[in-house]
């Protein structure tokens, strides 16, 4: 599950964010405790706690004192907006710059995208 590319606590946070974004974890749904998470993945509880604190700071999850951690009601929408913006900045903008350098018209890019879209996908 974990790799050497980034700190484990960041990988945990990204995994939970991904679960929220995909709807695996829903608004106000309880998530595993840091202790459960640490035991399940066999990691240091402090590492899990650091990931969970990051998620609290980013308003992805919230604490109910004495009860546990829960998915914040607006987390999915916020994550979707953040990821969309990152997509444009990290993927689309560099692609368009490369297309300009290669003299590829935007119309050709749009046509290619339409070829690869699913039937009925009007988005």
mmCIF file of C-alpha atoms in Angstrom, residues 47-96:
data_model
loop_
_atom_site.group_PDB
_atom_site.id
_atom_site.type_symbol
_atom_site.label_atom_id
_atom_site.label_comp_id
_atom_site.label_asym_id
_atom_site.label_seq_id
_atom_site.Cartn_x
_atom_site.Cartn_y
_atom_site.Cartn_z
ATOM 1 C CA UNK A 47 2.027 8.512 11.778
ATOM 2 C CA UNK A 48 -1.689 7.800 11.498
ATOM 3 C CA UNK A 49 -2.439 10.619 13.944
ATOM 4 C CA UNK A 50 -0.389 13.042 11.838
ATOM 5 C CA UNK A 51 -2.378 12.080 8.720
ATOM 6 C CA UNK A 52 -5.676 12.481 10.524
ATOM 7 C CA UNK A 53 -4.620 15.866 11.919
ATOM 8 C CA UNK A 54 -3.776 17.006 8.385
ATOM 9 C CA UNK A 55 -7.250 15.903 7.269
ATOM 10 C CA UNK A 56 -8.845 17.791 10.160
ATOM 11 C CA UNK A 57 -6.814 20.903 9.287
ATOM 12 C CA UNK A 58 -7.983 20.610 5.661
ATOM 13 C CA UNK A 59 -11.607 20.125 6.791
ATOM 14 C CA UNK A 60 -11.883 16.679 5.205
ATOM 15 C CA UNK A 61 -12.762 15.063 8.533
ATOM 16 C CA UNK A 62 -13.822 16.393 11.903
ATOM 17 C CA UNK A 63 -13.620 15.129 15.473
ATOM 18 C CA UNK A 64 -16.517 14.354 17.747
ATOM 19 C CA UNK A 65 -15.015 14.319 21.187
ATOM 20 C CA UNK A 66 -15.276 10.887 22.731
ATOM 21 C CA UNK A 67 -16.922 9.415 19.619
ATOM 22 C CA UNK A 68 -14.407 9.507 16.764
ATOM 23 C CA UNK A 69 -13.619 11.041 13.413
ATOM 24 C CA UNK A 70 -16.212 11.700 10.701
ATOM 25 C CA UNK A 71 -16.221 12.896 7.099
ATOM 26 C CA UNK A 72 -16.999 16.602 6.847
ATOM 27 C CA UNK A 73 -20.227 17.350 4.969
ATOM 28 C CA UNK A 74 -18.560 19.655 2.428
ATOM 29 C CA UNK A 75 -15.368 17.640 1.999
ATOM 30 C CA UNK A 76 -16.265 15.892 -1.246
ATOM 31 C CA UNK A 77 -17.177 19.113 -3.032
ATOM 32 C CA UNK A 78 -14.071 20.924 -1.742
ATOM 33 C CA UNK A 79 -11.840 18.042 -2.808
ATOM 34 C CA UNK A 80 -13.472 17.910 -6.230
ATOM 35 C CA UNK A 81 -12.882 21.652 -6.722
ATOM 36 C CA UNK A 82 -9.254 21.366 -5.589
ATOM 37 C CA UNK A 83 -8.576 18.392 -7.874
ATOM 38 C CA UNK A 84 -10.247 20.088 -10.847
ATOM 39 C CA UNK A 85 -8.096 23.169 -10.398
ATOM 40 C CA UNK A 86 -4.991 21.004 -10.038
ATOM 41 C CA UNK A 87 -5.995 19.113 -13.216
ATOM 42 C CA UNK A 88 -6.129 22.339 -15.207
ATOM 43 C CA UNK A 89 -2.882 23.657 -13.747
ATOM 44 C CA UNK A 90 -0.850 20.439 -13.804
ATOM 45 C CA UNK A 91 -2.285 18.633 -16.838
ATOM 46 C CA UNK A 92 -4.269 20.812 -19.201
ATOM 47 C CA UNK A 93 -2.169 24.006 -19.170
ATOM 48 C CA UNK A 94 1.108 22.161 -19.976
ATOM 49 C CA UNK A 95 -0.693 20.124 -22.645
ATOM 50 C CA UNK A 96 -1.999 23.280 -24.314
#
